[in-house]
Amino acid sequence: MSNMKIIHKDQINPYLLTADEEKAARTKHRQNKQQLTVPRRPHWDSTTTPAELERREKDSFLRWRRGLAELQETKDLLMTPFERNLEVWRQLWRVIERSDLVVQIVDARNPLMFRSEDLERYVKEVDARKENLLLVNKADMMTAEQRSVWADYFEKEGISYRFFSASLAKQINEEYDSEGEEEGETEEEEVVEEEKEEPRIRILTVDELEEVFLEHAPIVEDEDPEKLRKTQIGLVGYPNVGKSSTINALIGAKKVSVSSTPGKTKHFQTLHLSEKIVLCDCPGLVFPNFATTKAELVCNGVLSIDQLREFSGPATLVAQRIPQQFLETLYGIKIHTRPFEEGGTGIPTGEELLIAYARARGFTKTGAGNPDESRAARYVLKDYVNGKLLFCHPPPADPSIDPFDFNKGLYDEAHLPQNRRAGASFGHHQDDDLASEDLPLVETGEKSHDLDRKFFAEGQGSLGHMKTPFHLGAGAAGALPGGKHLSGRKARTMIALDNNLSPEEVRKAMGGKKHFKGRKNIK
């Protein structure tokens, strides 16, 4: 019996992979990554008619689609829901053809998930003089140590990269506009000074990013020597990685609408950034890439949360990745997990997290009033995708980097909202899921305070203790306010309560009288 271990089926999520299965899937991904391609535009020249070009493009696109479908079927691989609209890929082709530097914008929390290696190869195929740059956006979500580890990986792989934060740049722009030029410059200097010793991991300012664009772009002479040719910068990226926000930060005003809905921008746009740079914004599209589970795609923001039907998988990933104590402190909840002796693992399940959250927020299902886990999942998953719950994937390495050690610097008081930092003590939680920053505080007036003083005994906390029984005014005093006496059955009931008797005993003591006034001595 000592070798037996209880394993509850709810501890194993059917929508997720075991550790061994995920390891095998990652190995298969590495073996087949060269087959993850982007569609190529067929060769054309001045003699090619529009009809011929359109036919060639459709034929090339169909061959590409068949190749990926065969890869999924024969190798049993899960892929991202990549873009299947030929018109969107045509916009990408045009952006690549006219750009001197193609910038892939990726999310710092999982850069390789959003990077397309084959796109970089295609850029070189179009013109060997063109260059690639990987812009790691949302870098402020990472610690300096995490950026350093990723910088080592990028340099080892020969990847041109830079760290940037569109939200940080936007904040600086707003402070610059509201507080004046002098204070705005001070903010930028503070950002630069923060990582002065490590330029390779510095989060670039807007001005520095413009300089990087010019530094990495090749020098291309224009056909007209008298006309100044602007450097063309193509910006490419998945929806939700912050591409439009990056452009807005660069422009300094909202020239491109920001949306988390894939495909909002249908055609590429050109924006003149300065006298030397023109930005070319490609519609956001999802490149073909491998994934282990659909839950992973949800957590990476590739699949829509509002259209989600199965939430237990992604919720379990959140519960596994974010430490329990941090979740409890952030949300003001207490997650009740199964004890070790009953088969618990020490890590909350997605169900346990969602039940605790739903109870604290009052999310219940109609009918039996059970916790509404589906509604809770939408809030928790959106917090994860938006960065309120932080988890950054480490780069692939040999030996592999432990994800929990890689992220341990993200779960301290500094990463809590301001209203949660005061007195925050990890491991000490509120009582029974009742604390929540979402629960409103009700202001009370003098009448409420008077009622509380009469009903609640002093020094008893939130437990109700009556100073005077509710019937004392009628039973002991024999009268209601205003001098009106009780009579009949009501009077007998009050007398019975005062003397710990039954109403029947009082009636017999009163000689069976049905109607009387006042209080009789029945001893």
Short mmCIF file of C-alpha atoms in Angstrom, two decimals:
data_model
loop_
_atom_site.label_atom_id
_atom_site.label_comp_id
_atom_site.label_asym_id
_atom_site.label_seq_id
_atom_site.Cartn_x
_atom_site.Cartn_y
_atom_site.Cartn_z
CA MET A 1 0.00 0.00 0.00
CA SER A 2 2.91 2.37 0.63
CA ASN A 3 3.73 2.31 -3.11
CA MET A 4 0.22 3.29 -4.14
CA LYS A 5 -0.64 6.82 -5.18
CA ILE A 6 -4.09 8.27 -5.64
CA ILE A 7 -4.54 9.96 -9.01
CA HIS A 8 -7.80 11.78 -9.55
CA LYS A 9 -8.94 12.13 -13.12
CA ASP A 10 -9.57 15.85 -12.66
CA GLN A 11 -5.85 16.32 -11.91
CA ILE A 12 -5.10 15.34 -15.53
CA ASN A 13 -6.63 17.67 -18.13
CA PRO A 14 -7.56 15.80 -21.33
CA TYR A 15 -6.99 18.96 -23.38
CA LEU A 16 -3.34 19.23 -22.35
CA LEU A 17 -0.28 17.06 -22.95
CA THR A 18 1.71 15.23 -20.34
CA ALA A 19 5.36 16.17 -19.89
CA ASP A 20 6.52 13.25 -22.04
CA GLU A 21 3.97 13.98 -24.75
CA GLU A 22 4.96 17.63 -24.90
CA LYS A 23 8.64 16.74 -25.10
CA ALA A 24 7.93 14.39 -28.02
CA ALA A 25 5.86 17.08 -29.74
CA ARG A 26 8.65 19.65 -29.40
CA THR A 27 11.11 17.20 -30.91
CA LYS A 28 8.79 16.62 -33.86
CA HIS A 29 8.44 20.38 -34.31
CA ARG A 30 12.21 20.84 -34.56
CA GLN A 31 12.46 18.04 -37.11
CA ASN A 32 9.83 19.58 -39.40
CA LYS A 33 10.34 23.32 -38.91
CA GLN A 34 11.98 23.68 -42.34
CA GLN A 35 8.63 22.81 -43.91
CA LEU A 36 6.93 25.79 -42.27
CA THR A 37 6.98 28.13 -45.25
CA VAL A 38 5.20 31.26 -46.38
CA PRO A 39 3.72 31.40 -49.90
CA ARG A 40 5.99 32.81 -52.60
CA ARG A 41 4.92 35.24 -55.24
CA PRO A 42 5.68 33.73 -58.67
CA HIS A 43 8.13 35.42 -60.99
CA TRP A 44 6.79 38.24 -63.13
CA ASP A 45 8.16 41.00 -65.31
CA SER A 46 6.97 43.80 -67.53
CA THR A 47 5.71 41.35 -70.17
CA THR A 48 3.45 39.49 -67.72
CA THR A 49 -0.21 40.35 -68.11
CA PRO A 50 -2.43 40.88 -65.03
CA ALA A 51 -4.47 37.78 -65.89
CA GLU A 52 -1.36 35.62 -66.19
CA LEU A 53 0.02 36.95 -62.90
CA GLU A 54 -3.24 36.30 -61.09
CA ARG A 55 -3.38 32.72 -62.39
CA ARG A 56 0.23 32.08 -61.36
CA GLU A 57 -0.37 33.53 -57.91
CA LYS A 58 -3.42 31.32 -57.34
CA ASP A 59 -1.57 28.21 -58.52
CA SER A 60 1.40 28.96 -56.25
CA PHE A 61 -0.89 29.63 -53.31
CA LEU A 62 -2.81 26.37 -53.80
CA ARG A 63 0.41 24.35 -53.94
CA TRP A 64 1.50 25.97 -50.68
CA ARG A 65 -1.84 25.17 -49.04
CA ARG A 66 -1.64 21.53 -50.14
CA GLY A 67 1.87 21.19 -48.77
CA LEU A 68 0.86 22.40 -45.32
CA ALA A 69 -2.27 20.23 -45.30
CA GLU A 70 -0.16 17.20 -46.14
CA LEU A 71 2.29 18.09 -43.37
CA GLN A 72 -0.54 18.19 -40.83
CA GLU A 73 -2.10 14.93 -41.98
CA THR A 74 0.97 12.76 -42.44
CA LYS A 75 2.94 13.98 -39.41
CA ASP A 76 -0.05 14.52 -37.09
CA LEU A 77 1.03 18.06 -36.21
CA LEU A 78 -1.09 20.86 -34.74
CA MET A 79 -0.58 24.21 -36.46
CA THR A 80 -1.69 27.75 -35.83
CA PRO A 81 -4.83 28.85 -37.73
CA PHE A 82 -2.64 30.55 -40.35
CA GLU A 83 -3.92 33.11 -42.85
CA ARG A 84 -5.80 31.43 -45.73
CA ASN A 85 -6.80 34.55 -47.64
CA LEU A 86 -4.68 35.06 -50.75
CA GLU A 87 -5.38 38.80 -50.80
CA VAL A 88 -3.73 39.28 -47.40
CA TRP A 89 -0.60 37.45 -48.58
CA ARG A 90 -0.57 39.67 -51.68
CA GLN A 91 -0.32 42.66 -49.35
CA LEU A 92 2.66 41.01 -47.64
CA TRP A 93 4.35 40.39 -50.99
CA ARG A 94 4.01 44.07 -51.90
CA VAL A 95 5.35 45.20 -48.52
CA ILE A 96 8.43 42.95 -48.88
CA GLU A 97 9.08 44.06 -52.47
CA ARG A 98 9.08 47.76 -51.64
CA SER A 99 10.80 47.62 -48.22
CA ASP A 100 14.51 47.95 -47.61
CA LEU A 101 14.23 46.60 -44.07
CA VAL A 102 11.53 44.13 -43.00
CA VAL A 103 10.81 44.29 -39.27
CA GLN A 104 9.05 41.36 -37.63
CA ILE A 105 7.33 42.50 -34.43
CA VAL A 106 6.96 39.74 -31.84
CA ASP A 107 5.63 39.45 -28.30
CA ALA A 108 8.42 39.37 -25.71
CA ARG A 109 6.59 36.73 -23.65
CA ASN A 110 7.04 34.12 -26.40
CA PRO A 111 9.16 35.55 -29.24
CA LEU A 112 9.67 32.34 -31.22
CA MET A 113 5.94 31.65 -31.33
CA PHE A 114 5.45 34.82 -33.37
CA ARG A 115 8.60 34.67 -35.48
CA SER A 116 8.62 33.23 -38.98
CA GLU A 117 12.08 32.00 -40.01
CA ASP A 118 10.95 31.34 -43.57
CA LEU A 119 9.78 34.94 -43.96
CA GLU A 120 13.36 36.06 -43.33
CA ARG A 121 14.58 33.65 -46.00
CA TYR A 122 11.94 34.92 -48.44
CA VAL A 123 13.03 38.54 -47.90
CA LYS A 124 16.54 37.58 -48.98
CA GLU A 125 15.18 35.65 -51.97
CA VAL A 126 13.35 38.73 -53.22
CA ASP A 127 16.51 40.87 -52.96
CA ALA A 128 19.74 39.89 -51.23
CA ARG A 129 20.32 43.53 -50.26
CA LYS A 130 17.19 43.61 -48.09
CA GLU A 131 17.64 43.13 -44.35
CA ASN A 132 15.61 41.62 -41.50
CA LEU A 133 15.12 42.81 -37.93
CA LEU A 134 13.31 41.16 -35.03
CA LEU A 135 11.65 43.79 -32.84
CA VAL A 136 10.81 42.26 -29.45
CA ASN A 137 7.85 44.36 -28.32
CA LYS A 138 6.36 44.45 -24.77
CA ALA A 139 9.92 44.04 -23.45
CA ASP A 140 8.94 45.95 -20.30
CA MET A 141 7.10 42.78 -19.23
CA MET A 142 10.45 41.01 -18.92
CA THR A 143 13.10 41.47 -16.27
CA ALA A 144 16.62 42.55 -17.23
CA GLU A 145 17.83 39.01 -16.49
CA GLN A 146 15.25 37.54 -18.87
CA ARG A 147 16.20 39.96 -21.63
CA SER A 148 19.84 39.04 -21.10
CA VAL A 149 19.08 35.32 -21.55
CA TRP A 150 17.13 36.01 -24.73
CA ALA A 151 19.88 38.32 -26.03
CA ASP A 152 22.38 35.47 -25.60
CA TYR A 153 20.11 33.20 -27.64
CA PHE A 154 19.55 35.73 -30.44
CA GLU A 155 23.25 36.45 -30.74
CA LYS A 156 24.08 32.74 -30.77
CA GLU A 157 21.56 32.16 -33.59
CA GLY A 158 22.74 35.20 -35.57
CA ILE A 159 19.40 37.00 -35.29
CA SER A 160 19.31 40.80 -35.57
CA TYR A 161 17.09 41.97 -32.72
CA ARG A 162 16.15 44.93 -30.55
CA PHE A 163 13.96 45.30 -27.45
CA PHE A 164 11.12 47.81 -27.48
CA SER A 165 7.94 48.66 -25.57
CA ALA A 166 5.15 50.48 -27.38
CA SER A 167 3.22 51.05 -24.14
CA LEU A 168 6.27 52.56 -22.45
CA ALA A 169 6.92 54.78 -25.45
CA LYS A 170 3.27 55.86 -25.47
CA GLN A 171 3.49 56.76 -21.79
CA ILE A 172 6.57 58.90 -22.47
CA ASN A 173 4.80 60.60 -25.39
CA GLU A 174 1.78 61.43 -23.23
CA GLU A 175 3.93 62.82 -20.43
CA TYR A 176 5.88 64.81 -23.00
CA ASP A 177 2.67 66.32 -24.37
CA SER A 178 1.15 67.07 -20.96
CA GLU A 179 4.19 68.18 -18.98
CA GLY A 180 6.34 69.85 -21.60
CA GLU A 181 9.47 69.08 -23.54
CA GLU A 182 11.91 69.32 -20.64
CA GLU A 183 10.19 66.76 -18.41
CA GLY A 184 9.56 64.44 -21.36
CA GLU A 185 13.23 64.36 -22.15
CA THR A 186 13.95 63.59 -18.51
CA GLU A 187 11.70 60.53 -18.69
CA GLU A 188 13.50 59.25 -21.79
CA GLU A 189 16.87 59.77 -20.16
CA GLU A 190 15.72 57.74 -17.14
CA VAL A 191 14.67 54.86 -19.38
CA VAL A 192 18.01 54.89 -21.17
CA GLU A 193 19.95 55.22 -17.92
CA GLU A 194 18.15 52.21 -16.44
CA GLU A 195 20.12 49.81 -18.58
CA LYS A 196 23.13 51.88 -19.52
CA GLU A 197 25.59 49.12 -18.62
CA GLU A 198 23.86 46.63 -20.97
CA PRO A 199 23.10 48.34 -24.31
CA ARG A 200 22.17 45.03 -25.93
CA ILE A 201 19.21 44.53 -23.58
CA ARG A 202 18.12 48.16 -23.36
CA ILE A 203 14.49 48.95 -24.12
CA LEU A 204 14.81 51.46 -26.95
CA THR A 205 13.19 54.87 -26.98
CA VAL A 206 11.38 56.08 -30.08
CA ASP A 207 14.35 58.13 -31.25
CA GLU A 208 16.71 55.20 -30.76
CA LEU A 209 14.38 52.93 -32.72
CA GLU A 210 14.42 55.32 -35.67
CA GLU A 211 18.22 55.26 -35.55
CA VAL A 212 18.19 51.45 -35.49
CA PHE A 213 15.99 51.39 -38.59
CA LEU A 214 18.47 53.57 -40.49
CA GLU A 215 21.41 51.59 -39.12
CA HIS A 216 20.08 48.19 -40.24
CA ALA A 217 18.56 49.28 -43.56
CA PRO A 218 20.82 48.92 -46.62
CA ILE A 219 21.86 51.99 -48.54
CA VAL A 220 19.92 51.99 -51.79
CA GLU A 221 20.63 54.68 -54.37
CA ASP A 222 17.63 56.14 -56.14
CA GLU A 223 17.42 56.28 -59.91
CA ASP A 224 17.07 60.04 -59.69
CA PRO A 225 20.23 61.35 -57.92
CA GLU A 226 18.66 64.77 -57.39
CA LYS A 227 15.68 63.33 -55.52
CA LEU A 228 16.18 62.20 -51.92
CA ARG A 229 15.04 58.61 -51.51
CA LYS A 230 13.44 57.71 -48.19
CA THR A 231 14.27 54.42 -46.50
CA GLN A 232 11.33 52.02 -46.67
CA ILE A 233 10.64 50.11 -43.43
CA GLY A 234 8.16 47.23 -43.66
CA LEU A 235 6.39 46.25 -40.43
CA VAL A 236 5.00 42.73 -40.18
CA GLY A 237 3.50 40.80 -37.29
CA TYR A 238 0.69 38.74 -35.81
CA PRO A 239 -2.46 40.47 -34.56
CA ASN A 240 -2.13 41.46 -30.88
CA VAL A 241 1.67 41.72 -30.80
CA GLY A 242 1.45 45.51 -30.73
CA LYS A 243 2.28 46.42 -34.33
CA SER A 244 -0.21 49.27 -34.60
CA SER A 245 0.72 50.48 -31.12
CA THR A 246 4.36 50.56 -32.18
CA ILE A 247 3.48 52.68 -35.21
CA ASN A 248 1.38 55.01 -33.05
CA ALA A 249 4.30 55.44 -30.67
CA LEU A 250 6.62 56.20 -33.60
CA ILE A 251 4.29 58.68 -35.23
CA GLY A 252 3.52 60.33 -31.89
CA ALA A 253 -0.16 60.65 -32.76
CA LYS A 254 -2.84 58.10 -33.56
CA LYS A 255 -2.42 57.59 -37.29
CA VAL A 256 -3.24 53.87 -37.26
CA SER A 257 -6.25 52.49 -35.41
CA VAL A 258 -5.41 49.91 -32.76
CA SER A 259 -7.50 46.76 -32.64
CA SER A 260 -7.15 43.27 -31.18
CA THR A 261 -9.43 41.89 -33.88
CA PRO A 262 -7.43 39.97 -36.52
CA GLY A 263 -7.68 41.37 -40.01
CA LYS A 264 -8.87 44.89 -39.19
CA THR A 265 -6.29 46.39 -41.56
CA LYS A 266 -7.01 44.88 -44.98
CA HIS A 267 -4.41 46.71 -47.06
CA PHE A 268 -0.92 47.95 -46.34
CA GLN A 269 -0.49 51.62 -45.49
CA THR A 270 2.45 53.94 -45.94
CA LEU A 271 3.21 56.51 -43.24
CA HIS A 272 5.93 59.14 -43.48
CA LEU A 273 7.79 59.01 -40.19
CA SER A 274 10.48 61.58 -40.99
CA GLU A 275 12.44 63.06 -43.86
CA LYS A 276 14.43 59.83 -44.08
CA ILE A 277 11.96 57.05 -43.18
CA VAL A 278 8.66 55.78 -44.58
CA LEU A 279 6.81 53.09 -42.64
CA CYS A 280 4.95 50.44 -44.59
CA ASP A 281 2.34 48.72 -42.40
CA CYS A 282 1.29 45.24 -43.49
CA PRO A 283 -2.07 43.80 -42.38
CA GLY A 284 -1.66 41.60 -39.31
CA LEU A 285 -1.56 37.96 -40.31
CA VAL A 286 -0.88 34.63 -38.62
CA PHE A 287 2.08 32.75 -40.09
CA PRO A 288 2.16 28.95 -40.15
CA ASN A 289 3.70 27.68 -36.94
CA PHE A 290 3.50 24.62 -34.75
CA ALA A 291 1.60 24.45 -31.46
CA THR A 292 1.28 21.73 -28.86
CA THR A 293 -2.38 22.36 -27.89
CA LYS A 294 -5.21 24.74 -28.63
CA ALA A 295 -4.94 25.89 -25.01
CA GLU A 296 -1.47 27.20 -25.83
CA LEU A 297 -2.88 29.17 -28.77
CA VAL A 298 -5.49 30.75 -26.49
CA CYS A 299 -2.88 31.77 -23.92
CA ASN A 300 -0.73 33.26 -26.68
CA GLY A 301 -3.65 35.39 -27.88
CA VAL A 302 -3.86 33.65 -31.27
CA LEU A 303 -7.37 32.26 -30.66
CA SER A 304 -10.15 34.57 -29.51
CA ILE A 305 -11.17 34.26 -25.86
CA ASP A 306 -14.70 35.57 -26.46
CA GLN A 307 -15.35 32.75 -28.93
CA LEU A 308 -13.87 30.14 -26.61
CA ARG A 309 -15.87 26.96 -25.95
CA GLU A 310 -13.38 24.86 -23.99
CA PHE A 311 -11.82 26.85 -21.16
CA SER A 312 -10.45 24.20 -18.78
CA GLY A 313 -7.25 23.65 -20.79
CA PRO A 314 -6.05 27.28 -20.97
CA ALA A 315 -7.19 27.92 -17.37
CA THR A 316 -5.10 24.96 -16.22
CA LEU A 317 -2.07 26.35 -18.07
CA VAL A 318 -2.51 29.64 -16.21
CA ALA A 319 -2.84 27.83 -12.87
CA GLN A 320 0.31 25.81 -13.62
CA ARG A 321 2.41 28.78 -14.74
CA ILE A 322 1.46 31.49 -12.21
CA PRO A 323 2.34 30.67 -8.56
CA GLN A 324 -0.68 30.07 -6.35
CA GLN A 325 0.35 32.63 -3.75
CA PHE A 326 0.69 35.35 -6.39
CA LEU A 327 -2.76 34.55 -7.80
CA GLU A 328 -4.29 34.65 -4.33
CA THR A 329 -2.62 37.96 -3.45
CA LEU A 330 -3.43 39.57 -6.80
CA TYR A 331 -7.10 38.62 -6.79
CA GLY A 332 -7.68 38.57 -3.03
CA ILE A 333 -8.92 34.98 -3.09
CA LYS A 334 -8.13 31.68 -1.42
CA ILE A 335 -7.73 28.72 -3.78
CA HIS A 336 -8.74 25.48 -2.08
CA THR A 337 -6.60 22.66 -3.46
CA ARG A 338 -6.77 18.94 -2.83
CA PRO A 339 -4.37 17.83 -0.05
CA PHE A 340 -1.33 15.72 -0.93
CA GLU A 341 -2.65 12.77 1.05
CA GLU A 342 -5.77 12.77 -1.13
CA GLY A 343 -3.85 12.80 -4.38
CA GLY A 344 -3.23 16.53 -4.79
CA THR A 345 -0.17 17.75 -6.62
CA GLY A 346 0.39 21.00 -4.73
CA ILE A 347 -0.51 22.97 -7.89
CA PRO A 348 -4.07 24.25 -8.36
CA THR A 349 -6.12 22.88 -11.21
CA GLY A 350 -7.84 25.23 -13.59
CA GLU A 351 -11.17 24.31 -12.02
CA GLU A 352 -9.96 25.16 -8.52
CA LEU A 353 -8.68 28.56 -9.69
CA LEU A 354 -11.88 29.42 -11.52
CA ILE A 355 -14.14 28.34 -8.67
CA ALA A 356 -12.22 30.55 -6.23
CA TYR A 357 -12.36 33.51 -8.63
CA ALA A 358 -16.06 33.03 -9.41
CA ARG A 359 -16.99 32.82 -5.72
CA ALA A 360 -15.06 35.98 -4.88
CA ARG A 361 -16.73 37.93 -7.71
CA GLY A 362 -20.21 36.49 -7.18
CA PHE A 363 -20.31 34.77 -10.59
CA THR A 364 -23.00 32.08 -10.32
CA LYS A 365 -25.00 30.01 -12.77
CA THR A 366 -28.74 30.39 -12.95
CA GLY A 367 -30.63 27.66 -11.19
CA ALA A 368 -28.55 25.90 -8.56
CA GLY A 369 -26.30 28.91 -8.02
CA ASN A 370 -23.03 27.04 -8.64
CA PRO A 371 -19.87 29.07 -9.47
CA ASP A 372 -19.83 30.20 -13.10
CA GLU A 373 -16.43 28.90 -14.18
CA SER A 374 -16.93 29.88 -17.82
CA ARG A 375 -17.42 33.55 -16.97
CA ALA A 376 -14.49 33.48 -14.54
CA ALA A 377 -12.29 31.92 -17.24
CA ARG A 378 -12.83 34.84 -19.58
CA TYR A 379 -11.64 37.33 -16.98
CA VAL A 380 -8.63 35.28 -15.90
CA LEU A 381 -7.55 34.46 -19.47
CA LYS A 382 -7.86 38.07 -20.59
CA ASP A 383 -5.70 39.10 -17.62
CA TYR A 384 -3.12 36.55 -18.81
CA VAL A 385 -3.17 37.64 -22.46
CA ASN A 386 -3.06 41.34 -21.51
CA GLY A 387 -0.09 40.83 -19.18
CA LYS A 388 -1.72 41.33 -15.79
CA LEU A 389 -0.69 37.72 -15.13
CA LEU A 390 2.86 37.46 -16.43
CA PHE A 391 4.65 34.41 -17.73
CA CYS A 392 7.58 34.60 -20.17
CA HIS A 393 8.79 31.56 -22.07
CA PRO A 394 12.54 30.89 -21.87
CA PRO A 395 14.54 30.35 -25.06
CA PRO A 396 15.35 26.80 -26.13
CA ALA A 397 18.68 25.77 -24.69
CA ASP A 398 20.76 22.72 -23.90
CA PRO A 399 20.41 22.00 -21.04
CA SER A 400 16.88 23.35 -21.00
CA ILE A 401 16.02 26.33 -18.81
CA ASP A 402 13.50 25.72 -16.07
CA PRO A 403 10.49 27.98 -16.79
CA PHE A 404 9.72 28.53 -13.10
CA ASP A 405 13.26 29.65 -12.30
CA PHE A 406 13.20 31.84 -15.41
CA ASN A 407 10.07 33.65 -14.19
CA LYS A 408 10.68 33.83 -10.45
CA GLY A 409 11.55 37.54 -10.65
CA LEU A 410 8.04 38.39 -11.91
CA TYR A 411 6.12 37.40 -8.79
CA ASP A 412 7.04 39.96 -6.17
CA GLU A 413 5.31 42.99 -4.68
CA ALA A 414 6.56 45.27 -7.47
CA HIS A 415 4.48 43.33 -10.01
CA LEU A 416 1.24 43.78 -8.06
CA PRO A 417 -1.23 46.61 -8.72
CA GLN A 418 -0.83 49.59 -6.41
CA ASN A 419 -3.97 48.74 -4.42
CA ARG A 420 -2.58 45.26 -3.69
CA ARG A 421 0.92 46.26 -2.62
CA ALA A 422 0.07 47.78 0.75
CA GLY A 423 0.63 45.09 3.34
CA ALA A 424 0.97 42.38 0.72
CA SER A 425 2.37 39.24 2.29
CA PHE A 426 2.57 36.18 0.11
CA GLY A 427 1.16 33.21 1.93
CA HIS A 428 -1.34 35.22 4.06
CA HIS A 429 -4.71 35.55 2.41
CA GLN A 430 -8.14 36.97 2.93
CA ASP A 431 -10.90 34.89 4.49
CA ASP A 432 -12.96 32.58 2.30
CA ASP A 433 -12.72 34.28 -1.07
CA LEU A 434 -14.49 37.46 0.07
CA ALA A 435 -11.81 40.07 -0.66
CA SER A 436 -11.77 41.53 -4.14
CA GLU A 437 -10.79 44.79 -5.73
CA ASP A 438 -13.89 44.39 -7.91
CA LEU A 439 -16.36 44.37 -4.99
CA PRO A 440 -17.87 47.83 -4.35
CA LEU A 441 -17.57 49.60 -1.00
CA VAL A 442 -20.94 50.81 0.30
CA GLU A 443 -20.95 54.11 2.18
CA THR A 444 -23.28 54.22 5.20
CA GLY A 445 -25.02 57.15 6.86
CA GLU A 446 -25.91 58.05 10.45
CA LYS A 447 -29.02 55.84 10.49
CA SER A 448 -26.99 52.83 9.40
CA HIS A 449 -24.35 53.51 12.05
CA ASP A 450 -27.06 53.78 14.74
CA LEU A 451 -28.57 50.50 13.63
CA ASP A 452 -25.15 48.82 13.66
CA ARG A 453 -24.45 50.07 17.18
CA LYS A 454 -27.74 48.66 18.43
CA PHE A 455 -27.45 45.32 16.63
CA PHE A 456 -23.76 44.50 16.89
CA ALA A 457 -22.13 44.10 20.27
CA GLU A 458 -18.88 45.98 20.76
CA GLY A 459 -15.67 44.05 20.15
CA GLN A 460 -17.40 41.17 18.40
CA GLY A 461 -16.13 41.84 14.88
CA SER A 462 -18.61 40.86 12.21
CA LEU A 463 -20.61 38.40 14.39
CA GLY A 464 -24.08 39.63 15.27
CA HIS A 465 -24.85 39.58 19.02
CA MET A 466 -28.06 41.25 20.21
CA LYS A 467 -27.82 43.40 23.33
CA THR A 468 -31.60 43.13 23.84
CA PRO A 469 -33.95 40.41 22.55
CA PHE A 470 -36.14 41.63 19.76
CA HIS A 471 -39.33 41.07 21.84
CA LEU A 472 -38.17 42.88 25.01
CA GLY A 473 -39.97 46.07 24.21
CA ALA A 474 -43.32 44.28 24.08
CA GLY A 475 -42.82 41.45 26.56
CA ALA A 476 -40.80 42.90 29.47
CA ALA A 477 -42.12 46.42 29.17
CA GLY A 478 -45.59 45.18 28.33
CA ALA A 479 -46.11 47.78 25.70
CA LEU A 480 -45.03 48.98 22.29
CA PRO A 481 -43.61 52.44 21.69
CA GLY A 482 -46.34 54.96 22.30
CA GLY A 483 -47.84 53.06 25.28
CA LYS A 484 -49.96 50.64 23.22
CA HIS A 485 -50.25 47.26 24.95
CA LEU A 486 -50.27 43.88 23.23
CA SER A 487 -53.21 41.58 23.81
CA GLY A 488 -54.38 38.08 23.02
CA ARG A 489 -52.14 35.55 21.33
CA LYS A 490 -49.33 38.04 20.68
CA ALA A 491 -49.16 38.99 24.37
CA ARG A 492 -49.08 35.32 25.43
CA THR A 493 -46.29 34.64 22.94
CA MET A 494 -44.18 37.49 24.32
CA ILE A 495 -44.75 36.36 27.92
CA ALA A 496 -43.82 32.79 26.96
CA LEU A 497 -40.57 33.95 25.40
CA ASP A 498 -39.69 36.07 28.45
CA ASN A 499 -40.25 33.15 30.86
CA ASN A 500 -38.94 30.30 28.69
CA LEU A 501 -42.40 28.73 28.56
CA SER A 502 -44.61 27.49 25.78
CA PRO A 503 -47.60 29.58 24.70
CA GLU A 504 -49.90 26.74 25.81
CA GLU A 505 -48.51 26.86 29.37
CA VAL A 506 -49.09 30.60 29.50
CA ARG A 507 -52.67 30.18 28.27
CA LYS A 508 -53.39 27.59 31.03
CA ALA A 509 -51.74 29.83 33.67
CA MET A 510 -53.99 32.67 32.62
CA GLY A 511 -57.01 30.51 33.30
CA GLY A 512 -57.82 29.94 29.68
CA LYS A 513 -58.63 33.57 29.06
CA LYS A 514 -58.46 34.40 25.41
CA HIS A 515 -58.40 38.16 25.76
CA PHE A 516 -56.45 40.20 28.30
CA LYS A 517 -54.31 43.26 28.40
CA GLY A 518 -51.08 44.01 30.16
CA ARG A 519 -48.67 41.60 31.78
CA LYS A 520 -49.74 39.02 34.40
CA ASN A 521 -47.46 37.52 37.03
CA ILE A 522 -47.58 33.83 36.20
CA LYS A 523 -45.10 32.54 38.74
#
